[in-house]
XYZ file of C-alpha atoms in Angstrom:
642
model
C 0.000 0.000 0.000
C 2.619 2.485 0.928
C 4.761 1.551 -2.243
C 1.024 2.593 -4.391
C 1.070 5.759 -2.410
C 4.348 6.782 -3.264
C 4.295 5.925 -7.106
C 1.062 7.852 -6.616
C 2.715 11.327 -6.073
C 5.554 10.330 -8.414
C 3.276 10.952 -10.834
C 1.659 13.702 -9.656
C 5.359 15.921 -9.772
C 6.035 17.661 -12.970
C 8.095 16.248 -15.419
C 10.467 19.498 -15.594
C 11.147 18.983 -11.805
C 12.600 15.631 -12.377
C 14.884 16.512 -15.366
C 15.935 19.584 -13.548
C 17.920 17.317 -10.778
C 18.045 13.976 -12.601
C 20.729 13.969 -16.075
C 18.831 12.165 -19.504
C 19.570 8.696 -19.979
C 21.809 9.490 -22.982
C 23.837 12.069 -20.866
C 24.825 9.469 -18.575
C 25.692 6.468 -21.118
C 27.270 9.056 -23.891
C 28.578 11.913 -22.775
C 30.447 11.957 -26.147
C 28.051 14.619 -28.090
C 28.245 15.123 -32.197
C 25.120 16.382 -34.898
C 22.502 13.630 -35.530
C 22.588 14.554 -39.101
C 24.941 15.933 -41.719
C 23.886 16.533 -45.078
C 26.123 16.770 -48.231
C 26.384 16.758 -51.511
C 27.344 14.272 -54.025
C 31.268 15.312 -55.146
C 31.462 17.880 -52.199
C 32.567 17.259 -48.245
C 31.161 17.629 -45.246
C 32.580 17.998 -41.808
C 31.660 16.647 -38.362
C 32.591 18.006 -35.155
C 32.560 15.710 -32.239
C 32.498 16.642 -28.189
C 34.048 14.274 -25.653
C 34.330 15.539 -21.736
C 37.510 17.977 -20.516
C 39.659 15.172 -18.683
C 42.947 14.631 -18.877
C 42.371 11.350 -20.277
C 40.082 12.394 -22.752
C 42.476 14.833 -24.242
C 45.142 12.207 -24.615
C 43.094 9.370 -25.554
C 42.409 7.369 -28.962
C 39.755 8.856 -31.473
C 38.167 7.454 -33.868
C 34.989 7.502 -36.417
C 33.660 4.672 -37.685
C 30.934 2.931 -39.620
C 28.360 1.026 -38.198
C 27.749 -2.680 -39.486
C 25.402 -4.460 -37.430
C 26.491 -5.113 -33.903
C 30.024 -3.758 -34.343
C 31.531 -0.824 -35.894
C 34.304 -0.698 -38.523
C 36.997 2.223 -38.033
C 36.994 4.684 -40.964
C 39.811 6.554 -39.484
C 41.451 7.172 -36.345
C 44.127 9.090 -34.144
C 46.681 6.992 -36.230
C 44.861 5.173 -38.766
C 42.911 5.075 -42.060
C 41.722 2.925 -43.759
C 42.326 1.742 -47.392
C 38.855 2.874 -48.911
C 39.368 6.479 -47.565
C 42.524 7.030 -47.693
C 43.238 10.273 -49.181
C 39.974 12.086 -48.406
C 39.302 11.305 -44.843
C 41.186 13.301 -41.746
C 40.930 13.512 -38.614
C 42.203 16.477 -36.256
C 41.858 16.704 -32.878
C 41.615 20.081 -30.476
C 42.026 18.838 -26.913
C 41.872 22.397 -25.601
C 38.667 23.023 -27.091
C 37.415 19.673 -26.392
C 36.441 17.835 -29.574
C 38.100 16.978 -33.177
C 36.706 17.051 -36.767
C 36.162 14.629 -39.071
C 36.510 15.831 -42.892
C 35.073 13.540 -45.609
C 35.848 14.697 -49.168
C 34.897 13.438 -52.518
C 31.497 12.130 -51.569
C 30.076 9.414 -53.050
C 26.282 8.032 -52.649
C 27.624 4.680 -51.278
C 29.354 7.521 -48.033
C 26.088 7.697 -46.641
C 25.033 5.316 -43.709
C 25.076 5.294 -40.344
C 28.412 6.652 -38.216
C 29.717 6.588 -34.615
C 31.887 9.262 -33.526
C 33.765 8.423 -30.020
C 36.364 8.559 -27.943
C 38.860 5.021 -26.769
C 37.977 1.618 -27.824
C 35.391 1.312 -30.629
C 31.218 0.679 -29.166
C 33.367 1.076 -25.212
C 30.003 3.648 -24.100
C 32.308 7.054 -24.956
C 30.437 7.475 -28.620
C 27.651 8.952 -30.587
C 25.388 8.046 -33.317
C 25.824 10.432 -36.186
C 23.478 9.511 -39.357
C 25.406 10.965 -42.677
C 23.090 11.812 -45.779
C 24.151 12.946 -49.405
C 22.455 14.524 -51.963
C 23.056 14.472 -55.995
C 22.288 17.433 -56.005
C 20.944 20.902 -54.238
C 19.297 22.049 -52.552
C 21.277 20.644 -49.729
C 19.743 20.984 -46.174
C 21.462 23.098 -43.591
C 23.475 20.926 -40.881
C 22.027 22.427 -36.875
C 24.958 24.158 -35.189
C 26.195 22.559 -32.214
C 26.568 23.739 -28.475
C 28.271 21.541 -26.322
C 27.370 23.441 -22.648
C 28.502 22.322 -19.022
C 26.141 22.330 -16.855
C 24.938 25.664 -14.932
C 26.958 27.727 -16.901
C 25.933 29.922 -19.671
C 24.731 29.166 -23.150
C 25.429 32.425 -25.994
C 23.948 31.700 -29.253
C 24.210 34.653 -32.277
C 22.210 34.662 -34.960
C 22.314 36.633 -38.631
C 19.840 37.005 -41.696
C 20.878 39.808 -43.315
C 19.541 43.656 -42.981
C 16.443 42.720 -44.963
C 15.243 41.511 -41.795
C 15.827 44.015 -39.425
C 12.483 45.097 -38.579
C 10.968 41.614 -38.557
C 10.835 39.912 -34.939
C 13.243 38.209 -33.573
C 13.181 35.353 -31.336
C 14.232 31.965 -30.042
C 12.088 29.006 -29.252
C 12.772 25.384 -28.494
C 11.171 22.798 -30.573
C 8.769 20.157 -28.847
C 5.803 17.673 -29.821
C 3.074 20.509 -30.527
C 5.240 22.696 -32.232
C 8.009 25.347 -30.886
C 8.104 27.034 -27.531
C 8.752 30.785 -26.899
C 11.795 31.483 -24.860
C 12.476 34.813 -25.997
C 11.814 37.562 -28.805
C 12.287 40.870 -29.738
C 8.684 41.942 -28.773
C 9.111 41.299 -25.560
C 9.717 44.275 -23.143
C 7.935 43.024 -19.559
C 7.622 39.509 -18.081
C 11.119 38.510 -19.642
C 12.112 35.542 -17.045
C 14.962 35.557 -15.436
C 18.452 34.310 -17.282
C 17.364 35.391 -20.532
C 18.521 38.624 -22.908
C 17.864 39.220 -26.088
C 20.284 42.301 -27.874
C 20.740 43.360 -31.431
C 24.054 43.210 -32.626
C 25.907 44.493 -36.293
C 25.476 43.755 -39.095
C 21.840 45.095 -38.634
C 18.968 41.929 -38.905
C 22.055 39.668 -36.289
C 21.003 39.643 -32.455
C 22.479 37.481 -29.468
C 20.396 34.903 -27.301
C 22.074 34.859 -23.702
C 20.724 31.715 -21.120
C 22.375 31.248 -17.732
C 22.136 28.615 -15.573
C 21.996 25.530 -18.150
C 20.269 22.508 -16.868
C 19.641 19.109 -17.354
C 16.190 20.090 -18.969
C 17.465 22.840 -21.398
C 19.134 20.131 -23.751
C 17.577 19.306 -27.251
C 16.772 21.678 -30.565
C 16.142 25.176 -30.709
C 15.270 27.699 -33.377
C 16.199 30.999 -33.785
C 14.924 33.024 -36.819
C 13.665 36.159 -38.008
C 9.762 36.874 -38.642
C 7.317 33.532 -37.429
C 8.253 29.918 -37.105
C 4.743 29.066 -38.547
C 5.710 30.471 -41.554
C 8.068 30.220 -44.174
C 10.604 32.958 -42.587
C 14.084 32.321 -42.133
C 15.502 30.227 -39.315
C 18.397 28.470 -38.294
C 18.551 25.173 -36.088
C 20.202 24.789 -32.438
C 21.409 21.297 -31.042
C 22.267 21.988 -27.232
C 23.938 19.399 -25.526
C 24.231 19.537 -21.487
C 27.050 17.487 -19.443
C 28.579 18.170 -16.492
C 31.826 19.373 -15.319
C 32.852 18.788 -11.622
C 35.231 21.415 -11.609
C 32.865 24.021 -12.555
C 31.849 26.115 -9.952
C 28.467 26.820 -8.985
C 26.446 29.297 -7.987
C 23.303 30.308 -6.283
C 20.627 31.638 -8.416
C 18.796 33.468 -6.084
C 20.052 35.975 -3.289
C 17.547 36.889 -0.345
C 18.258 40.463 1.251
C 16.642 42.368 3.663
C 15.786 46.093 3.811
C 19.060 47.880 4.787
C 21.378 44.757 4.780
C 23.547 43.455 1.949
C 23.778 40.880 -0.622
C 26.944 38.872 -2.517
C 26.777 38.207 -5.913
C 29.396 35.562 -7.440
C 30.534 35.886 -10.459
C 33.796 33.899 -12.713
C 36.553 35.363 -14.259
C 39.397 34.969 -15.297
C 42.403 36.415 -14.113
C 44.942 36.320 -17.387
C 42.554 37.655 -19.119
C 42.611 41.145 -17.524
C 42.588 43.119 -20.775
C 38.686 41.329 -21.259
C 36.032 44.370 -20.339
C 33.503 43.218 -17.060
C 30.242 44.623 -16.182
C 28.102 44.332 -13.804
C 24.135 45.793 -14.444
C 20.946 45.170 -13.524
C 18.594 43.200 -16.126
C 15.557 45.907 -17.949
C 13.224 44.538 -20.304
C 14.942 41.807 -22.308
C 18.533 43.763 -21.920
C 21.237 44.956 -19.342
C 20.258 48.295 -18.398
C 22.842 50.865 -16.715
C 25.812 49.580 -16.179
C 26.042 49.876 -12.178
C 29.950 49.046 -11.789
C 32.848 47.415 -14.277
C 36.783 46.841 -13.798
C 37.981 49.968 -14.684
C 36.805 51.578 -11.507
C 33.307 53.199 -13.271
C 30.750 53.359 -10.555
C 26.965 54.431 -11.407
C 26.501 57.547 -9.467
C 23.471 56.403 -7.673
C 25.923 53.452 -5.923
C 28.699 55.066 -4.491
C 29.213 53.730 -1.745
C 27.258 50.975 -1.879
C 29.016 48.495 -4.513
C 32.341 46.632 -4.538
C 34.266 44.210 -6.094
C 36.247 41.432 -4.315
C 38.735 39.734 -6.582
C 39.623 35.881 -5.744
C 41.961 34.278 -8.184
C 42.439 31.092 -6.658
C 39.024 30.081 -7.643
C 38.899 32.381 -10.106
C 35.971 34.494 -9.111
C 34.804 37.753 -8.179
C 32.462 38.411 -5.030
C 30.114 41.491 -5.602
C 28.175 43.385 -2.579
C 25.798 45.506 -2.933
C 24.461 47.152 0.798
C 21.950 49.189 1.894
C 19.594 47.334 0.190
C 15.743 48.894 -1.076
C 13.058 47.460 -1.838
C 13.457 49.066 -5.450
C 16.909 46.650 -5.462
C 14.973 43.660 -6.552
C 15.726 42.165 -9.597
C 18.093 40.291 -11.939
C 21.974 41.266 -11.827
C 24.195 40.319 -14.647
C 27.760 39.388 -14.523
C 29.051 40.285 -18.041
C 32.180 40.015 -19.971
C 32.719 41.122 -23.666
C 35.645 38.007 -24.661
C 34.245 34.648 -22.157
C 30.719 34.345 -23.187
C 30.011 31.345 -21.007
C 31.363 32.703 -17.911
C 28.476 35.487 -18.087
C 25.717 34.966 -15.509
C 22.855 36.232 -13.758
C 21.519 35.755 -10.196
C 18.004 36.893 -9.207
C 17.539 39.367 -6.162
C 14.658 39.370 -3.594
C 14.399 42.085 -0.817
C 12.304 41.201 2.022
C 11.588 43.671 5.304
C 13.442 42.890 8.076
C 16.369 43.869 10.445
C 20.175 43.347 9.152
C 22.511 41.591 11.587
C 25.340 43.759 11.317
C 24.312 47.129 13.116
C 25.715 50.547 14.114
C 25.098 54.671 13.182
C 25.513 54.561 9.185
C 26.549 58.654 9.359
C 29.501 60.093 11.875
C 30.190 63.866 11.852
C 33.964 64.561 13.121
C 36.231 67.328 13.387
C 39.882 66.902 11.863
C 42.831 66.464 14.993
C 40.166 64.229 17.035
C 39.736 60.779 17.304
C 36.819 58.904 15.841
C 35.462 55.632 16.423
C 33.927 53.893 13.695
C 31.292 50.809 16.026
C 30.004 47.644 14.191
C 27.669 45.459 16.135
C 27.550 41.721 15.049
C 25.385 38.969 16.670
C 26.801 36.005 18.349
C 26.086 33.829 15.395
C 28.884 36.068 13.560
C 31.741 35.125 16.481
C 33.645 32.748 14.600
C 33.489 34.967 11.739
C 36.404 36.786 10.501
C 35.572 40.411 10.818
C 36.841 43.072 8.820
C 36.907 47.311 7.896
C 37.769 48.159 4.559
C 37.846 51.978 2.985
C 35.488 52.260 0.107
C 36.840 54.062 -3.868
C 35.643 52.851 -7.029
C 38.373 50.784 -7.463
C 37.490 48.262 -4.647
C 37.323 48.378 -0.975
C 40.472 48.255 0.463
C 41.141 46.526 3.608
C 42.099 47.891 6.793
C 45.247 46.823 8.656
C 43.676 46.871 12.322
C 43.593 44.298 14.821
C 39.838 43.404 15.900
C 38.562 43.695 19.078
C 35.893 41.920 19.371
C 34.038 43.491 22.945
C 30.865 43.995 24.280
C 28.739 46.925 23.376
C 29.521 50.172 24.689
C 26.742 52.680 26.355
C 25.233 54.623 23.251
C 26.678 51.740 20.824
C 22.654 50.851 20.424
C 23.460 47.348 20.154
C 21.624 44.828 21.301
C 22.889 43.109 25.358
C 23.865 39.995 23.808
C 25.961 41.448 20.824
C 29.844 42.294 20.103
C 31.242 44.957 18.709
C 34.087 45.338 15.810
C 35.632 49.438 16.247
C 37.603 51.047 13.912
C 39.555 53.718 15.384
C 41.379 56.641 13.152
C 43.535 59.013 15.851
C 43.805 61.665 14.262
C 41.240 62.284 12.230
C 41.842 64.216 9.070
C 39.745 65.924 6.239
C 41.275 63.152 3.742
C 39.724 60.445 5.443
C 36.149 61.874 5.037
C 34.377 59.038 2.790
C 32.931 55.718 3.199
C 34.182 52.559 5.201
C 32.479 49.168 5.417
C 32.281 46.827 8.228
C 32.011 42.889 7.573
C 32.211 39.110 7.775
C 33.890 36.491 5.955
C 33.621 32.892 6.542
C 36.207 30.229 4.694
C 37.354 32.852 2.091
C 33.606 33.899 1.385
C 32.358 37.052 2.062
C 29.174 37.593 3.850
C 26.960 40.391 5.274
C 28.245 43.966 5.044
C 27.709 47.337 6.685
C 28.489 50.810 5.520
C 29.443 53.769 7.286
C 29.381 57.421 5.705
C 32.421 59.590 7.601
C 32.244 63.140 7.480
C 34.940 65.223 8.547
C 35.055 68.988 9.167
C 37.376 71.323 9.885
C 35.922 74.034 11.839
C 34.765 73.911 15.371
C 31.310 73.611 15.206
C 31.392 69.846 14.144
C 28.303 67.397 15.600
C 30.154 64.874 17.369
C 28.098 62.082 17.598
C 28.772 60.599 21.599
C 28.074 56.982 20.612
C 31.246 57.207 17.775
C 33.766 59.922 18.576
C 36.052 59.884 21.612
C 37.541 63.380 21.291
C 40.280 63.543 24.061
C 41.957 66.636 24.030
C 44.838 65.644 26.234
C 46.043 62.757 24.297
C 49.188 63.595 22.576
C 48.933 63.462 18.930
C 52.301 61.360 18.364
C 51.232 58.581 20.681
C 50.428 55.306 19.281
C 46.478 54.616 19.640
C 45.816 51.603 21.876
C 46.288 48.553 20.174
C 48.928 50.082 18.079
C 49.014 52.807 15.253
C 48.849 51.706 11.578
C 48.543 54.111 8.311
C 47.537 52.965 4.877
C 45.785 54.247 1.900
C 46.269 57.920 3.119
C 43.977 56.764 6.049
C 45.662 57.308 9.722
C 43.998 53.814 11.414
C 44.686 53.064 14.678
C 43.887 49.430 16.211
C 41.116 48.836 18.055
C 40.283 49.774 21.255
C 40.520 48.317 24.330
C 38.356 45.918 25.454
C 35.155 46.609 26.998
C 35.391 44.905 30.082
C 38.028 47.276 30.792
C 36.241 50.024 29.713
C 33.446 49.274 32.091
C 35.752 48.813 34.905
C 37.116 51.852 33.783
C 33.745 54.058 33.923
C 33.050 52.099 37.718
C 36.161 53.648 39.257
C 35.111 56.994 38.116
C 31.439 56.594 39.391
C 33.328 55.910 42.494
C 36.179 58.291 42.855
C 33.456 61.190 41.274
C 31.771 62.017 44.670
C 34.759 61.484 46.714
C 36.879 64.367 44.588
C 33.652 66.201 44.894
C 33.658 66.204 49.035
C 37.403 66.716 49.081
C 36.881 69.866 46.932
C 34.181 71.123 48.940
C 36.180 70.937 52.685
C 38.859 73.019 50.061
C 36.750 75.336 49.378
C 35.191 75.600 52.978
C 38.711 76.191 54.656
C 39.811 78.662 51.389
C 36.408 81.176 52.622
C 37.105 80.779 56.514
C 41.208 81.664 56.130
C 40.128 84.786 53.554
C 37.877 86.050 56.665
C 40.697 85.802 59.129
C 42.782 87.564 56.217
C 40.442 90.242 56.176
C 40.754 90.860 59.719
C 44.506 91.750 59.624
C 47.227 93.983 57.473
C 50.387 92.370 55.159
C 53.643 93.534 57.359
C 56.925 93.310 55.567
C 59.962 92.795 57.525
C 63.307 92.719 55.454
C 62.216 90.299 53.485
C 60.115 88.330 55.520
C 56.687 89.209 55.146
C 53.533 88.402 58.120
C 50.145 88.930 58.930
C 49.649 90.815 62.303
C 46.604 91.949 63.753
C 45.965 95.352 64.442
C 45.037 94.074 67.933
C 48.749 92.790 68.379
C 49.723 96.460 67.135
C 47.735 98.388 70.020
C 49.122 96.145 72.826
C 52.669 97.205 71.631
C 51.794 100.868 71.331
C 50.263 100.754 75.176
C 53.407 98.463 76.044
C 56.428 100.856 74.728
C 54.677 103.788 76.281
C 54.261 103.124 80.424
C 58.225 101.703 79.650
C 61.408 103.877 80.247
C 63.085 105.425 77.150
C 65.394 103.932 75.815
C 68.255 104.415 73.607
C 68.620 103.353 70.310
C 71.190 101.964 68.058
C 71.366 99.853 64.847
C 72.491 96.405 64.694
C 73.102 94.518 61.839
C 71.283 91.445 60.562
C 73.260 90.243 57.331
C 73.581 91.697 54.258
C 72.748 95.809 53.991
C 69.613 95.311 55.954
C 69.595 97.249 59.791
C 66.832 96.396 62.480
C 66.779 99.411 64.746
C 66.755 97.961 68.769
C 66.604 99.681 71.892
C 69.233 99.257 74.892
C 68.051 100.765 78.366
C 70.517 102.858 79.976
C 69.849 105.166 83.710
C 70.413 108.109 82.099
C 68.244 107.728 79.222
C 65.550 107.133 81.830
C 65.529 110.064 83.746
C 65.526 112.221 81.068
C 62.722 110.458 79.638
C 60.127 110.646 83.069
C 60.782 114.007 82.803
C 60.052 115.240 79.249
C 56.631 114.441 77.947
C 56.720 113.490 74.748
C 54.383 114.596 71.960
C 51.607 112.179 70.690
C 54.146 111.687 66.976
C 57.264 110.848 69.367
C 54.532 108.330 70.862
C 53.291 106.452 67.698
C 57.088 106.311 66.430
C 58.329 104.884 69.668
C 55.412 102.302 69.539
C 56.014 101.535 66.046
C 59.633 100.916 66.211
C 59.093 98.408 69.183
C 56.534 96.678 66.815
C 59.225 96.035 64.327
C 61.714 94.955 66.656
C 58.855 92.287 67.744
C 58.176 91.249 64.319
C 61.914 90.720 63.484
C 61.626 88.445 66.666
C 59.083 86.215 65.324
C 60.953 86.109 62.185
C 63.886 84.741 63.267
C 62.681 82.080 65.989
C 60.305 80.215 62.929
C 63.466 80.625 60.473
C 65.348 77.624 62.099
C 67.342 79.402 65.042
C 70.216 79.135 63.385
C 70.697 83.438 63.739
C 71.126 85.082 67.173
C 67.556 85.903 68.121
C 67.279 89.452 69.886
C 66.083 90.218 73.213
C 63.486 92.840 73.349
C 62.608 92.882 76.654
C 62.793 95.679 79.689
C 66.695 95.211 80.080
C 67.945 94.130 84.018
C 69.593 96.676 86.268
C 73.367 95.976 85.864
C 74.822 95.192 89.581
């Protein structure tokens, strides 16, 4: 029962689904491909051109044509033989570059026609095909199908020609089945063209050129391409495609999801000696390449700067295209074009969804020249084993950025989500040649994934926005030392490594929250004692003695004044006290103190009397808090001498 059910909904899956993953039988048991039928003409020649797969046994293998008899198959003529009936008007030449050889017959006669096998080793060994050879006495003379031997997934360029009588007649290519011949493309055609498929008019006028990418299993068999209708009696020219399959040859995916914001990678071939070869990348409109949007001599469509690149690999011989900050007007199909290898063309089909990118972080930062910017890329953890890089975007590629990644947690203002990392580009200084775009992304294996791009705009006045999540002005740090992480340049482009980590940064920003208030106390007791000692200040004068210099209240003052006059007079002399400087002291003598009870001095003698004793006080204090190392002087009442 379940053996019914499941040859039930066999049936029930389309045909086209099944040849699309499954080879044809004749694929698999002759991958050697040549025309079913040559036609020639009695007296004339004809010539056969045979496929066999691109191994290096293949290439250096025996080949042969020969005529079939029953069950076997007698060699006409071979890598190093003919035989006797031919001989004379029967070569054979083989191109193991190009992958096949030709067979020339000359001379026809009507006993040439029959039934052939063209192949490649031991004669009816699998490696062969069935070629059926007709000739005519005379013309008209049918016209042989041109051949297309095509790997698999790769791309299939057919031109066509029939003269500039028709070049206003349609043009078109269809692909002959049991009810007659299938549209695949034609001139006419300017919406719904699918996917894979151009159509372009070429010179001479009435010639055009059929491109299909992505050859499968199912696109084998006979096409037509012509000029007018198929129905009728227009001119048209017959197409045998062959498919087989090459395990070398790369391939691709043929549809790209993006989402609104994000980026998408495009792969394309090419191949690196053949650098003089033009390469375009465009966008498919209508049944044509429309604008070209990028190409390898550094053109860039204006309406992309900044937001295309090319990544050459030529290991593998390929080229990695991203295109970021994806719209919803992005959607469509891309076209990797060359103008010399026609099969290594291609086209990839675009669909932009709504949605959140992975890789985050502000896509505009405003800085002034001299600072130091940081440039913050937020990645999710599914990106950790990812390498991470920043490259500076020109037309001529994006080139990368010698800086060693940090890979942190997200600073405050980084609006990144708690569970992401961060990648930061730091440039210390900052100067107006570095204004421009720089991208942030992730490779994996060699392949390149998700991008971000950042806009950098750098100004040279003061008034510059500094944006506090990116820029870590620090006017104190000296301009010739090396940026943490180390100090790189390239490109014109001063780029310093990255930061430190985060976890040090937060311990970093803790300490301050901590030491913050405590500076803040300490400065206010400062500032406490600072008003207090200005009020004492205010209460006394600035005294200079010699060169000492003292605060004494005008208290202390009075109590000397009141002190030097109820005391005997006293006579004065100068003593010295080093260098030219004289303190005037008083020495008490009996004589001096009668005459003194007896004359009253005026209220001047009074205050200069009271003054001088203040000095000789002051020059006391002077000297006892200088160290005692000078003779201190006595100004006391002196003792009666015995």
């Amino acid at each position: 029962m379940t053996l019914l059910a499941f040859l039930f909904l066999l049936t029930l899956v389309p045909a086209g689904c099944v040849r699309s993953r499954h080879p044809p039988k004749a694929a698999i048991s002759s991958p050697v491909f040549g025309p079913r039928e040559v036609h020639g003409m009695k007296g004339g020649s004809v010539t056969v051109k045979c496929f066999y797969p691109p191994t290096p046994m293949n290439k250096h293998d025996r080949k042969y044509w020969c005529r079939q008899k029953g069950s076997g198959c007698l060699t006409v003529v071979s890598s190093n033989f003919v035989a006797a009936a031919y001989q004379g008007r029967v070569t054979l030449t083989d191109h193991p570059q190009e992958n096949h050889f030709l067979v020339n017959i000359s001379a026809l006669e009507m006993s040439d026609a029959g039934t052939f096998q063209c192949g490649v080793g031991i004669n009816g060994r699998g490696l062969s095909f069935r070629v059926t050879l007709s000739v005519a006495e005379a013309p008209p003379v049918p016209e042989d199908a041109e051949l297309f031997y095509v790997k698999l997934r790769s791309t299939w360029t057919v031109t066509c020609g029939f003269g500039k009588e028709t070049a206003e007649m349609k043009k078109y290519l269809c692909k002959k089945e049991k009810d007659g011949c299938r549209n695949i493309i034609n001139s006419y055609q300017d919406k719904d063209v699918p996917g894979g498929l151009q159509l372009v008019f070429e010179n001479p006028p009435g010639s055009f050129r059929v491109t299909m990418t992505q050859m499968d299993w199912e696109d084998a068999g006979l096409y037509y391409c012509g000029a007018g209708d198929y129905e009728k009696d227009d001119p048209k020219k017959e197409l045998d495609v062959f498919i087989y399959e090459d395990k070398n040859f790369p391939h691709f995916k043929t549809n790209i999801t993006g989402k609104v914001g994000g980026s998408a990678s495009f792969e394309c071939l090419y191949d690196p000696l053949l650098n003089a070869s033009s390469r375009f990348w465009c966008k498919q409109r209508g049944r044509q390449c429309g604008t070209t949007i990028i190409d390898n001599t550094g053109r860039v469509e204006d309406s992309y700067e900044g937001r295309v690149t090319v990544f050459q690999n030529p290991k593998n011989k390929t080229l990695t295209i991203i295109l970021n900050q994806l719209q919803e007007k992005d959607k469509g199909t891309y076209w990797c074009m060359s103008n010399q290898l026609r099969e290594q063309q291609s086209s990839t089909e675009l669909t932009v969804i709504p949605g959140e990118p992975s890789l985050t972080g502000k896509k505009v930062v405003e800085a002034q020249a001299g600072s130091r910017v940081n440039l913050t890329c937020c990645y999710p953890c599914k990106y950790y084993s990812y390498e991470k890089y920043w490259c500076r975007w020109s037309n001529t590629g994006c080139a990368m950025l010698p800086v060693q990644q940090q890979q942190g947690l997200p600073q405050p203002g980084d609006a990144c989500e708690p569970n992401a990392r961060t990648v930061v580009l730091s440039l210390d200084p900052v100067a107006e040649e570095d204004e421009g775009w720089y991208w942030c992304g992730v490779k994996h294996n060699g392949v390149f994934g998700e991008t971000m791009a950042v806009e950098l705009r750098v100004s040279a006045g003061k008034d510059a926005k500094l944006s506090p999540e990116f820029l870590d002005v620090d006017s104190s740090h000296d301009s010739a030392a090396v940026p943490p992480g180390g100090a790189h340049s390239d490109a014109q482009v001063r780029k310093g490594a990255a930061p430190e980590s985060s976890d040090e940064s937060q311990g970093s920003n803790t300490l301050a929250l901590v030491l913050g208030p405590l500076a803040g106390l300490i400065l206010i007791a400062v500032t406490a004692f600072a008003i207090v000692k200005y009020r004492q200040l205010k209460r006394s004068d600035l005294v200079s003695v010699g060169s000492y210099r003292t605060n004494i209240s005008m208290s202390d003052f009075e109590s000397v004044r009141d002190f030097s006059a109820s005391n005997s007079a006293k006579e004065t002399h100068e003593t010295s006290m080093g260098g030219d400087e004289f303190i005037t002291t008083t020495m008490d003598t009996p004589d001096s103190a009668a005459n003194t009870m007896k004359a009253k001095r005026s209220s001047k003698e009074e205050a200069d009397l009271a003054y001088s004793s203040f000095l000789a006080t002051s020059s006391n204090i002077a000297q006892a808090s200088s160290g005692g190392d000078s003779a201190v002087l006595d100004v006391s009442p002196p003792q009666d001498q015995a």
